[in-house]
Coordinates of C-alpha atoms in Angstrom, one line a residue:
M1059 CA 123.7 58.3 48.8
L1060 CA 126.3 56.9 46.5
V1061 CA 126.4 60.2 44.6
Q1062 CA 126.8 62.1 47.8
E1063 CA 129.7 59.9 48.8
I1064 CA 131.3 60.2 45.3
V1065 CA 131.1 64.0 45.5
D1066 CA 132.6 64.0 49.0
R1067 CA 135.5 61.7 47.9
V1068 CA 136.2 63.9 44.9
T1069 CA 136.4 67.0 47.1
T1070 CA 138.7 65.2 49.5
G1071 CA 140.8 63.4 46.9
R1072 CA 139.9 59.8 48.0
G1073 CA 139.6 56.8 45.6
L1074 CA 136.4 56.1 43.6
A1075 CA 137.0 52.7 42.1
S1076 CA 134.9 50.7 44.6
L1077 CA 132.0 53.1 44.5
V1078 CA 131.9 53.1 40.7
L1079 CA 131.8 49.3 40.7
I1080 CA 128.9 49.4 43.3
L1081 CA 127.1 52.0 41.2
V1082 CA 127.5 49.8 38.0
G1083 CA 126.2 46.8 39.9
V1084 CA 123.2 48.8 41.1
F1085 CA 122.3 49.8 37.5
L1086 CA 122.7 46.3 36.2
A1087 CA 120.5 44.9 39.0
E1088 CA 117.9 47.5 38.3
A1089 CA 117.9 46.7 34.6
L1090 CA 117.5 42.9 35.3
L1091 CA 114.7 43.4 37.8
S1092 CA 112.9 45.7 35.4
A1093 CA 113.1 43.1 32.6
V1094 CA 111.8 40.3 35.0
Q1095 CA 109.1 42.6 36.3
S1096 CA 107.9 43.5 32.8
Y1097 CA 107.7 39.9 31.7
L1098 CA 105.9 38.7 34.8
L1099 CA 103.3 41.5 34.7
G1100 CA 102.9 41.1 30.9
R1101 CA 102.3 37.4 31.4
T1102 CA 99.9 38.1 34.3
G1103 CA 98.0 40.5 32.0
E1104 CA 97.7 37.9 29.3
T1105 CA 96.5 35.3 31.9
V1106 CA 93.9 37.6 33.3
V1107 CA 92.6 38.4 29.8
L1108 CA 92.6 34.7 28.8
H1109 CA 90.4 34.0 31.8
L1110 CA 88.1 36.9 31.0
R1111 CA 87.7 35.9 27.4
R1112 CA 87.0 32.3 28.4
S1113 CA 84.4 33.4 31.0
M1114 CA 82.8 35.8 28.5
V1115 CA 82.6 33.2 25.7
G1116 CA 81.2 30.6 28.1
R1117 CA 78.6 33.1 29.4
L1118 CA 77.6 34.4 25.9
I1119 CA 77.1 30.9 24.7
R1120 CA 74.8 30.2 27.7
W1121 CA 72.9 33.5 27.7
P1122 CA 69.1 33.0 27.4
I1123 CA 67.7 34.0 24.0
A1124 CA 65.8 36.8 25.7
T1125 CA 69.2 38.3 26.8
H1126 CA 70.6 38.0 23.3
D1127 CA 67.6 39.7 21.9
R1128 CA 68.6 42.9 23.8
H1129 CA 72.1 43.1 22.4
R1130 CA 73.8 43.5 19.0
T1131 CA 76.1 40.6 18.1
G1132 CA 78.8 42.9 16.8
D1133 CA 78.9 44.9 20.1
L1134 CA 79.3 41.6 22.0
L1135 CA 82.2 40.7 19.7
S1136 CA 83.8 44.1 20.3
R1137 CA 83.6 43.5 24.1
V1138 CA 85.3 40.1 23.8
G1139 CA 88.0 41.5 21.5
A1140 CA 88.7 45.2 21.9
D1141 CA 87.5 45.7 25.5
T1142 CA 89.4 42.8 26.9
G1143 CA 92.4 44.0 24.9
A1144 CA 92.1 47.4 26.7
V1145 CA 92.0 45.5 30.0
R1146 CA 95.2 43.7 29.0
T1147 CA 96.9 47.0 28.3
A1148 CA 95.9 48.3 31.6
M1149 CA 97.1 45.1 33.4
A1150 CA 100.4 44.7 31.6
N1151 CA 101.5 48.2 30.8
S1152 CA 99.9 50.3 33.6
L1153 CA 100.5 47.9 36.4
S1154 CA 104.1 47.4 35.3
E1155 CA 104.6 51.1 35.3
I1156 CA 102.8 51.5 38.6
V1157 CA 104.9 48.8 40.3
S1158 CA 108.3 50.0 38.9
G1159 CA 107.4 53.6 39.3
T1160 CA 106.2 53.2 42.9
I1161 CA 109.4 51.3 43.8
V1162 CA 111.7 53.9 42.3
A1163 CA 109.6 56.9 43.5
A1164 CA 109.3 55.4 47.0
G1165 CA 113.0 54.7 47.2
S1166 CA 113.9 58.2 45.9
L1167 CA 111.5 59.8 48.4
V1168 CA 112.9 57.8 51.3
I1169 CA 116.5 58.8 50.4
M1170 CA 115.4 62.4 49.8
A1171 CA 113.8 62.4 53.3
V1172 CA 117.1 61.2 54.8
L1173 CA 119.0 63.8 52.8
D1174 CA 116.8 66.8 53.8
P1175 CA 113.2 66.6 55.1
I1176 CA 112.7 70.4 54.5
L1177 CA 113.5 70.1 50.8
L1178 CA 111.4 67.0 50.5
A1179 CA 108.3 68.8 52.0
L1180 CA 108.7 71.5 49.3
T1181 CA 108.9 68.8 46.6
L1182 CA 105.8 67.0 47.9
G1183 CA 103.8 70.2 48.0
C1184 CA 104.5 70.8 44.3
L1185 CA 103.7 67.2 43.4
L1186 CA 100.4 67.2 45.3
V1187 CA 99.1 69.9 43.0
A1188 CA 99.8 67.7 40.0
V1189 CA 98.2 64.7 41.7
V1190 CA 94.9 66.6 42.3
A1191 CA 94.8 68.0 38.8
I1192 CA 95.5 64.6 37.2
G1193 CA 92.9 62.9 39.5
L1194 CA 90.3 65.3 38.1
V1195 CA 91.4 64.7 34.5
S1196 CA 91.4 60.9 34.9
V1197 CA 87.7 60.8 35.8
R1198 CA 86.9 62.6 32.5
I1199 CA 89.2 60.1 30.7
M1200 CA 87.3 57.2 32.0
I1201 CA 84.0 58.7 30.8
V1202 CA 85.4 59.5 27.4
T1203 CA 87.0 56.1 27.1
M1204 CA 83.7 54.4 27.8
T1205 CA 82.1 56.5 25.1
A1206 CA 84.8 55.5 22.7
Q1207 CA 84.4 51.8 23.5
R1208 CA 80.7 52.0 23.0
S1209 CA 81.2 53.7 19.6
L1210 CA 83.7 51.0 18.5
G1211 CA 81.1 48.4 19.5
A1212 CA 78.5 50.2 17.4
V1213 CA 81.0 50.1 14.4
V1214 CA 81.6 46.4 14.8
A1215 CA 77.9 45.7 15.2
G1216 CA 77.0 47.7 12.1
L1217 CA 79.6 46.0 10.0
E1218 CA 78.6 42.6 11.2
R1219 CA 75.0 43.4 10.4
A1220 CA 75.9 44.6 6.9
L1221 CA 78.2 41.6 6.1
R1222 CA 75.6 39.1 7.4
A1223 CA 73.1 40.5 4.9
V1224 CA 75.6 41.4 2.2
R1225 CA 73.5 40.0 -0.6
T1226 CA 70.5 42.0 0.5
V1227 CA 72.7 45.1 0.8
K1228 CA 73.9 44.6 -2.8
L1229 CA 70.6 43.7 -4.3
S1230 CA 69.0 46.8 -2.5
Q1231 CA 71.9 49.0 -3.8
A1232 CA 72.4 50.1 -0.2
E1233 CA 76.2 50.1 -0.2
D1234 CA 76.4 53.9 0.1
R1235 CA 73.8 54.0 2.9
E1236 CA 75.6 51.3 4.9
D1237 CA 78.9 53.1 4.3
T1238 CA 77.5 56.4 5.5
A1239 CA 76.0 54.8 8.6
L1240 CA 79.3 53.1 9.5
R1241 CA 81.2 56.3 8.8
R1242 CA 79.0 58.1 11.4
D1243 CA 79.9 55.5 14.0
L1244 CA 83.6 55.7 13.0
D1245 CA 83.5 59.5 13.3
A1246 CA 82.0 59.1 16.8
T1247 CA 84.8 56.8 17.8
Y1248 CA 87.3 59.2 16.4
D1249 CA 85.8 62.2 18.2
A1250 CA 85.9 60.3 21.5
G1251 CA 89.5 59.3 20.8
V1252 CA 90.4 62.9 20.1
R1253 CA 88.8 64.0 23.4
Q1254 CA 90.7 61.3 25.2
A1255 CA 94.0 62.5 23.6
K1256 CA 93.3 66.1 24.6
L1257 CA 92.8 65.1 28.2
E1258 CA 95.9 62.8 28.2
S1259 CA 98.0 65.7 26.7
L1260 CA 97.5 67.5 30.0
L1261 CA 99.4 64.9 31.9
L1262 CA 103.0 65.7 30.8
P1263 CA 102.7 69.5 31.3
A1264 CA 101.1 69.0 34.7
T1265 CA 104.0 66.7 35.8
A1266 CA 106.6 69.0 34.2
I1267 CA 105.2 72.1 35.9
A1268 CA 105.1 70.3 39.3
V1269 CA 108.7 69.0 38.9
Q1270 CA 110.0 72.3 37.6
G1271 CA 108.3 74.2 40.4
A1272 CA 109.9 71.8 42.9
L1273 CA 113.2 72.3 41.2
V1274 CA 113.0 76.1 41.5
L1275 CA 112.0 75.9 45.2
V1276 CA 114.7 73.4 46.0
L1277 CA 117.3 75.5 44.2
A1278 CA 116.1 78.7 45.9
V1279 CA 115.8 77.3 49.4
G1280 CA 118.7 74.9 49.1
G1281 CA 121.0 77.7 47.7
A1282 CA 120.0 80.0 50.6
R1283 CA 120.7 77.3 53.1
L1284 CA 124.0 76.4 51.4
A1285 CA 125.1 80.0 51.6
T1286 CA 124.4 80.1 55.3
G1287 CA 126.2 76.7 55.8
D1288 CA 123.0 75.0 56.9
L1289 CA 123.3 72.5 53.9
E1290 CA 126.3 70.8 52.4
A1291 CA 127.0 71.0 48.6
G1292 CA 127.1 67.2 48.3
T1293 CA 123.7 66.9 50.0
L1294 CA 122.1 69.5 47.7
I1295 CA 123.6 67.9 44.5
A1296 CA 122.4 64.5 45.6
F1297 CA 118.9 65.8 46.4
L1298 CA 118.7 67.4 43.0
L1299 CA 119.8 64.2 41.2
Y1300 CA 117.1 62.3 43.1
L1301 CA 114.6 65.0 42.2
F1302 CA 115.5 64.5 38.5
T1303 CA 115.3 60.7 39.1
L1304 CA 111.8 61.2 40.4
V1305 CA 110.6 62.8 37.1
V1306 CA 110.4 59.6 35.1
P1307 CA 108.6 57.4 37.6
M1308 CA 106.1 60.2 38.5
T1309 CA 105.3 60.8 34.9
G1310 CA 104.9 57.1 34.4
L1311 CA 102.7 56.8 37.4
F1312 CA 100.4 59.6 36.3
A1313 CA 100.1 58.1 32.8
A1314 CA 99.5 54.6 34.2
F1315 CA 96.8 55.9 36.5
T1316 CA 94.9 57.4 33.5
D1317 CA 95.5 54.2 31.5
L1318 CA 93.9 52.3 34.4
Q1319 CA 90.8 54.6 34.1
A1320 CA 90.6 53.5 30.5
G1321 CA 90.9 49.9 31.6
R1322 CA 88.2 50.4 34.1
A1323 CA 85.9 51.7 31.4
A1324 CA 86.6 48.6 29.3
F1325 CA 86.2 46.3 32.3
H1326 CA 82.8 47.8 33.1
R1327 CA 81.6 46.6 29.6
V1328 CA 83.1 43.2 30.2
R1329 CA 81.4 42.9 33.6
Q1330 CA 78.0 43.7 32.0
V1331 CA 78.4 40.5 30.0
L1332 CA 79.6 38.4 32.9
D1333 CA 76.9 39.7 35.3
E1334 CA 74.0 38.4 33.0
P1335 CA 72.6 35.1 34.2
G1336 CA 73.0 32.0 32.1
D1337 CA 70.3 29.7 30.9
E1338 CA 70.3 27.4 33.9
T1339 CA 69.5 30.4 36.2
A1340 CA 66.9 31.7 33.8
T1341 CA 64.5 28.8 34.1
P1342 CA 61.1 29.0 35.7
P1343 CA 60.8 28.4 39.5
R1344 CA 61.4 24.8 40.4
R1345 CA 58.4 22.6 41.2
P1346 CA 58.2 19.0 42.2
A1347 CA 58.7 16.7 39.2
G1348 CA 55.7 14.9 37.9
S1349 CA 55.3 11.2 37.4
C1350 CA 55.2 9.8 33.9
T1351 CA 52.6 7.1 33.2
P1352 CA 51.5 5.5 29.9
D1353 CA 48.6 8.0 29.8
T1354 CA 50.8 11.1 30.6
P1355 CA 50.6 13.6 27.7
A1356 CA 53.9 14.5 26.0
V1357 CA 53.1 18.2 26.4
T1358 CA 50.8 20.0 28.8
M1359 CA 50.5 23.8 28.7
A1360 CA 48.1 25.2 31.3
G1361 CA 47.1 28.9 31.3
V1362 CA 50.3 29.9 29.5
S1363 CA 50.8 33.6 28.7
F1364 CA 53.9 35.2 27.1
G1365 CA 54.9 38.6 25.7
Y1366 CA 58.1 40.1 24.4
P1367 CA 59.3 43.1 26.4
G1368 CA 57.6 46.3 25.3
R1369 CA 55.1 44.5 23.1
E1370 CA 51.5 43.2 23.3
P1371 CA 51.2 39.6 24.7
V1372 CA 51.8 36.9 22.1
L1373 CA 50.1 34.1 24.0
Q1374 CA 47.1 34.6 26.3
E1375 CA 46.1 31.9 28.8
L1376 CA 46.8 29.2 26.3
S1377 CA 46.1 25.6 27.3
L1378 CA 47.2 22.6 25.2
Q1379 CA 47.8 18.9 25.5
L1380 CA 49.7 16.7 23.1
P1381 CA 49.3 12.9 23.5
E1382 CA 52.6 11.0 23.3
F1383 CA 53.4 9.5 19.9
S1384 CA 50.8 11.8 18.2
C1385 CA 51.3 14.3 15.3
T1386 CA 49.8 17.7 16.0
A1387 CA 49.8 20.7 13.6
L1388 CA 49.6 24.4 14.6
V1389 CA 48.1 26.7 12.1
G1390 CA 47.0 30.3 12.2
P1391 CA 47.6 33.8 10.7
S1392 CA 51.0 35.4 10.9
G1393 CA 51.7 36.6 14.4
A1394 CA 49.2 34.2 16.0
G1395 CA 51.9 32.8 18.3
K1396 CA 52.7 29.5 16.6
S1397 CA 56.5 29.8 16.7
T1398 CA 56.3 31.2 20.2
V1399 CA 54.7 28.0 21.4
L1400 CA 57.6 26.0 20.0
A1401 CA 60.1 28.5 21.5
L1402 CA 58.5 28.0 25.0
L1403 CA 58.6 24.2 24.7
S1404 CA 62.3 24.3 23.8
T1405 CA 62.9 26.7 26.8
L1406 CA 64.3 29.4 24.6
Y1407 CA 61.9 31.7 26.5
V1408 CA 60.2 31.5 29.8
P1409 CA 56.4 32.0 30.2
T1410 CA 55.2 35.1 32.0
A1411 CA 52.3 33.0 33.4
G1412 CA 51.1 29.5 33.5
T1413 CA 52.9 26.1 33.5
V1414 CA 54.5 24.0 30.9
E1415 CA 55.1 20.2 31.4
L1416 CA 57.0 17.7 29.2
F1417 CA 56.2 14.1 29.8
G1418 CA 54.6 14.8 33.1
R1419 CA 57.4 17.0 34.5
D1420 CA 57.4 20.8 34.9
L1421 CA 60.1 22.4 32.8
G1422 CA 61.4 24.2 36.0
S1423 CA 62.0 20.9 37.7
M1424 CA 63.9 19.5 34.8
G1425 CA 66.3 22.3 34.1
V1426 CA 67.3 23.6 30.7
S1427 CA 69.8 20.9 29.8
E1428 CA 67.6 18.0 30.6
S1429 CA 64.5 19.4 28.8
R1430 CA 66.5 20.2 25.6
T1431 CA 67.8 16.7 25.6
L1432 CA 64.1 15.6 25.1
V1433 CA 63.3 18.1 22.4
G1434 CA 64.3 18.5 18.8
Y1435 CA 63.4 21.9 17.3
V1436 CA 63.9 22.7 13.7
E1437 CA 63.5 26.5 13.5
Q1438 CA 61.8 28.4 10.7
D1439 CA 65.2 29.7 9.4
S1440 CA 67.2 27.0 11.1
P1441 CA 70.8 27.9 10.2
V1442 CA 73.5 25.8 8.6
M1443 CA 76.8 26.7 10.1
A1444 CA 80.2 27.1 8.3
G1445 CA 81.9 23.7 8.2
T1446 CA 81.2 20.4 6.4
V1447 CA 77.9 18.6 5.8
L1448 CA 78.9 16.1 8.4
D1449 CA 79.7 18.8 11.0
N1450 CA 76.2 20.2 10.6
L1451 CA 74.4 16.8 10.6
T1452 CA 76.1 15.7 13.8
Y1453 CA 76.0 19.1 15.6
A1454 CA 73.3 18.0 18.0
A1455 CA 74.5 14.4 18.2
P1456 CA 78.3 14.4 17.8
H1457 CA 78.6 10.7 18.6
S1458 CA 76.3 9.5 15.9
T1459 CA 77.2 6.3 14.1
S1460 CA 77.5 5.8 10.4
D1461 CA 74.4 3.7 10.4
D1462 CA 72.5 6.5 12.1
I1463 CA 73.7 9.1 9.6
D1464 CA 72.8 6.9 6.6
R1465 CA 69.3 6.4 8.1
V1466 CA 68.5 10.1 8.5
L1467 CA 70.0 10.9 5.0
E1468 CA 67.6 8.3 3.6
L1469 CA 64.6 9.7 5.6
T1470 CA 65.3 13.3 4.4
N1471 CA 66.1 12.3 0.8
L1472 CA 69.7 13.6 1.2
T1473 CA 71.5 10.4 0.1
G1474 CA 71.6 11.3 -3.5
F1475 CA 72.5 14.9 -2.8
V1476 CA 75.5 13.8 -0.6
S1477 CA 76.7 11.3 -3.2
R1478 CA 76.9 14.1 -5.8
L1479 CA 79.1 16.4 -3.6
P1480 CA 82.8 16.5 -4.5
D1481 CA 83.9 15.4 -1.0
G1482 CA 80.7 13.7 0.2
L1483 CA 79.9 14.4 3.8
R1484 CA 83.3 16.2 4.1
T1485 CA 82.2 18.9 1.6
E1486 CA 82.3 22.5 3.0
V1487 CA 78.9 24.3 2.9
G1488 CA 80.2 27.9 3.2
D1489 CA 79.4 30.5 5.7
G1490 CA 75.8 30.1 6.8
G1491 CA 75.4 27.3 4.2
A1492 CA 75.8 29.8 1.4
L1493 CA 76.8 27.0 -1.0
L1494 CA 73.6 25.2 -0.5
S1495 CA 70.0 25.8 -1.7
G1496 CA 67.3 26.8 0.7
G1497 CA 65.7 23.3 0.4
E1498 CA 69.0 21.6 1.0
R1499 CA 69.6 23.7 4.1
Q1500 CA 66.1 22.8 5.4
R1501 CA 66.6 19.1 4.9
I1502 CA 70.0 19.2 6.6
A1503 CA 68.4 21.0 9.6
V1504 CA 65.7 18.3 9.8
A1505 CA 68.2 15.5 9.5
R1506 CA 70.3 17.1 12.3
M1507 CA 67.3 17.0 14.7
L1508 CA 66.4 13.4 13.6
L1509 CA 69.9 12.2 14.5
K1510 CA 69.3 13.5 18.0
H1511 CA 66.4 11.0 18.5
P1512 CA 64.2 13.4 20.4
R1513 CA 61.0 12.4 22.3
L1514 CA 59.4 15.6 21.0
L1515 CA 60.2 16.7 17.5
M1516 CA 59.0 20.2 16.5
L1517 CA 59.1 21.5 13.0
D1518 CA 58.5 25.2 12.2
E1519 CA 57.8 25.8 8.5
S1520 CA 60.4 23.2 7.7
T1521 CA 59.1 22.5 4.2
S1522 CA 58.7 26.1 3.1
Q1523 CA 61.7 26.1 0.7
M1524 CA 61.4 22.5 -0.5
D1525 CA 60.2 21.4 -3.9
P1526 CA 57.0 19.3 -4.0
E1527 CA 58.8 15.9 -4.2
N1528 CA 61.0 16.6 -1.2
E1529 CA 58.1 18.0 0.8
R1530 CA 56.0 14.9 0.0
L1531 CA 58.9 12.6 1.2
L1532 CA 59.4 14.7 4.4
V1533 CA 55.6 14.6 5.2
R1534 CA 55.8 10.8 4.8
T1535 CA 58.8 10.7 7.1
I1536 CA 57.0 12.7 9.7
A1537 CA 54.0 10.4 9.5
G1538 CA 56.4 7.4 10.0
L1539 CA 57.9 9.0 13.2
R1540 CA 54.7 8.5 15.2
A1541 CA 56.0 5.3 16.5
E1542 CA 59.2 6.9 17.7
C1543 CA 58.3 10.3 19.0
T1544 CA 55.7 13.0 19.4
T1545 CA 55.7 15.6 16.6
L1546 CA 54.4 19.2 16.6
V1547 CA 54.4 20.9 13.2
V1548 CA 53.8 24.5 12.3
A1549 CA 53.0 24.9 8.6
H1550 CA 50.9 26.9 6.1
R1551 CA 50.7 24.2 3.4
L1552 CA 47.6 22.0 3.5
S1553 CA 49.7 19.0 2.3
T1554 CA 51.9 19.3 5.5
V1555 CA 49.0 19.4 8.0
Q1556 CA 46.0 17.6 6.7
D1557 CA 47.1 14.2 7.8
A1558 CA 47.9 15.3 11.4
D1559 CA 46.1 13.5 14.2
R1560 CA 45.0 16.9 15.4
I1561 CA 45.1 20.5 14.0
V1562 CA 45.1 23.4 16.4
V1563 CA 44.1 26.8 15.1
L1564 CA 45.6 29.8 16.8
D1565 CA 44.5 33.4 16.5
R1566 CA 45.9 36.3 18.5
G1567 CA 47.6 34.0 21.0
R1568 CA 44.5 31.9 21.8
I1569 CA 43.3 28.5 20.6
V1570 CA 40.1 29.1 18.6
A1571 CA 39.6 25.7 17.2
A1572 CA 41.0 22.2 17.2
G1573 CA 40.3 18.9 15.4
R1574 CA 41.1 17.0 12.2
H1575 CA 41.1 18.6 8.8
T1576 CA 37.6 17.5 7.8
E1577 CA 36.2 18.6 11.2
L1578 CA 37.7 22.1 11.0
L1579 CA 36.4 22.6 7.5
R1580 CA 32.9 22.2 9.0
E1581 CA 33.4 23.9 12.3
S1582 CA 36.1 26.7 12.0
P1583 CA 35.4 29.7 9.8
L1584 CA 39.0 30.9 10.3
Y1585 CA 40.4 27.6 9.1
V1586 CA 38.1 27.6 6.1
H1587 CA 39.1 31.2 5.3
M1588 CA 42.8 30.3 5.5
V1589 CA 42.4 27.4 3.2
R1590 CA 40.4 29.5 0.7
A1591 CA 42.8 32.4 0.9
Q1592 CA 45.7 30.0 0.5
F1593 CA 47.4 31.0 3.7
I1594 CA 47.3 27.2 3.8
T1595 CA 47.9 26.2 0.2
A1596 CA 46.9 23.1 -1.6
D1597 CA 49.6 23.5 -4.3
A1598 CA 51.8 20.6 -3.2

């Protein structure tokens, strides 16, 4: 409208100073509003992504183990990093472009409607063709983008897998094979990116053709009407200027719309993480809590069955009781279900049938947090995390006192080891405990659980990497814990299990024998076979 007035004043010889000042003010205000809008939308995008990442991290940490088993760690890392970054781009850049583009385009269209509705109708007809074409392309862009994000997740997962086992990779001389596999995933990511670029390359031509078509129609129809006196020259010039003004916001809107499709693809992968239930919602159905009396067993498993998805059942109608303050050993061939029993008692998995009680209460009535407070579980390959020795010792009991720490160091024969370290308890152990020996890692893992003061302590092959002296000391420690807690030990070495109050023999998910060592030597052929075949060894 200002342009039309300027043209009219020029043709009539009137002054322009006031209009020029107004025009400059409009441009400055537009620039300022654009800067403020860009900042606010950028900050909003960062805030949204921060909340997404916090939610994802919180959910991933609380996923049940069964859910983690179905996903590759590297792909999950890619979702937290790359996918949320794509959402941020869509939020900050695309929404900013949509808001500013919509305001400018709407303003231009309103003024164009005031200037000449007929020319506006011709313009909208041309733009509608571009909108339909770009709408079809954007659907394809979303599909291709999702493929690219999945491929990138595969790259990160493959690299994480190789780096986690980098020593095995080198000792197996598998560098070239890992490199080739990663290159395949990288090539797939590249191919998806190229397909996305091809689709996006159609946006600018589609917009340009639509605008140029509108320009031709406006010039033709407007020129004809100008010749007949039906349209003033100032109106036609102003309309053309607004048509040119419309090019930039429309191009930005179309590009932003396709970026939003890419953001939707990334957000879909984010939602898959957030939609998975956490540990607390993955517990068995709640039942009334039992009452704990002096005669109540520490553990009662009744008719428990369990199987991993797509595999044969690991446990079949297993029933087991552990008296409180007793020491029970689980033995059996590989794959008999020993570690699975420990995993169920620690609520890492949920039985497919049967009930599990701790100290007279059903696990479902206790909830995950409460039950794990009662249980200390030293896994077969219990990890030592990057950080200091102290960080690892106090990981399950962060408020432990110095006296508590000194006590468990003595119990696990770690006092001398710690005193020889350059920085004592503050010594870094490396990624995954790489700077420690296997036996040292195992003793730290045992000490970590002892600091927790559990009512039920479970040890899964926790002496397999110890030398005979440290194993003997740990066995003595376990025996001394009978007065403090119930212990359940999975082991293959005779020295670890022969002094247990009760030895339970598992085979193919069922209990086939139970008793003391001397009783089983008389009554259980499988136990005798394992001893003779040194599946249980007497070398310590």
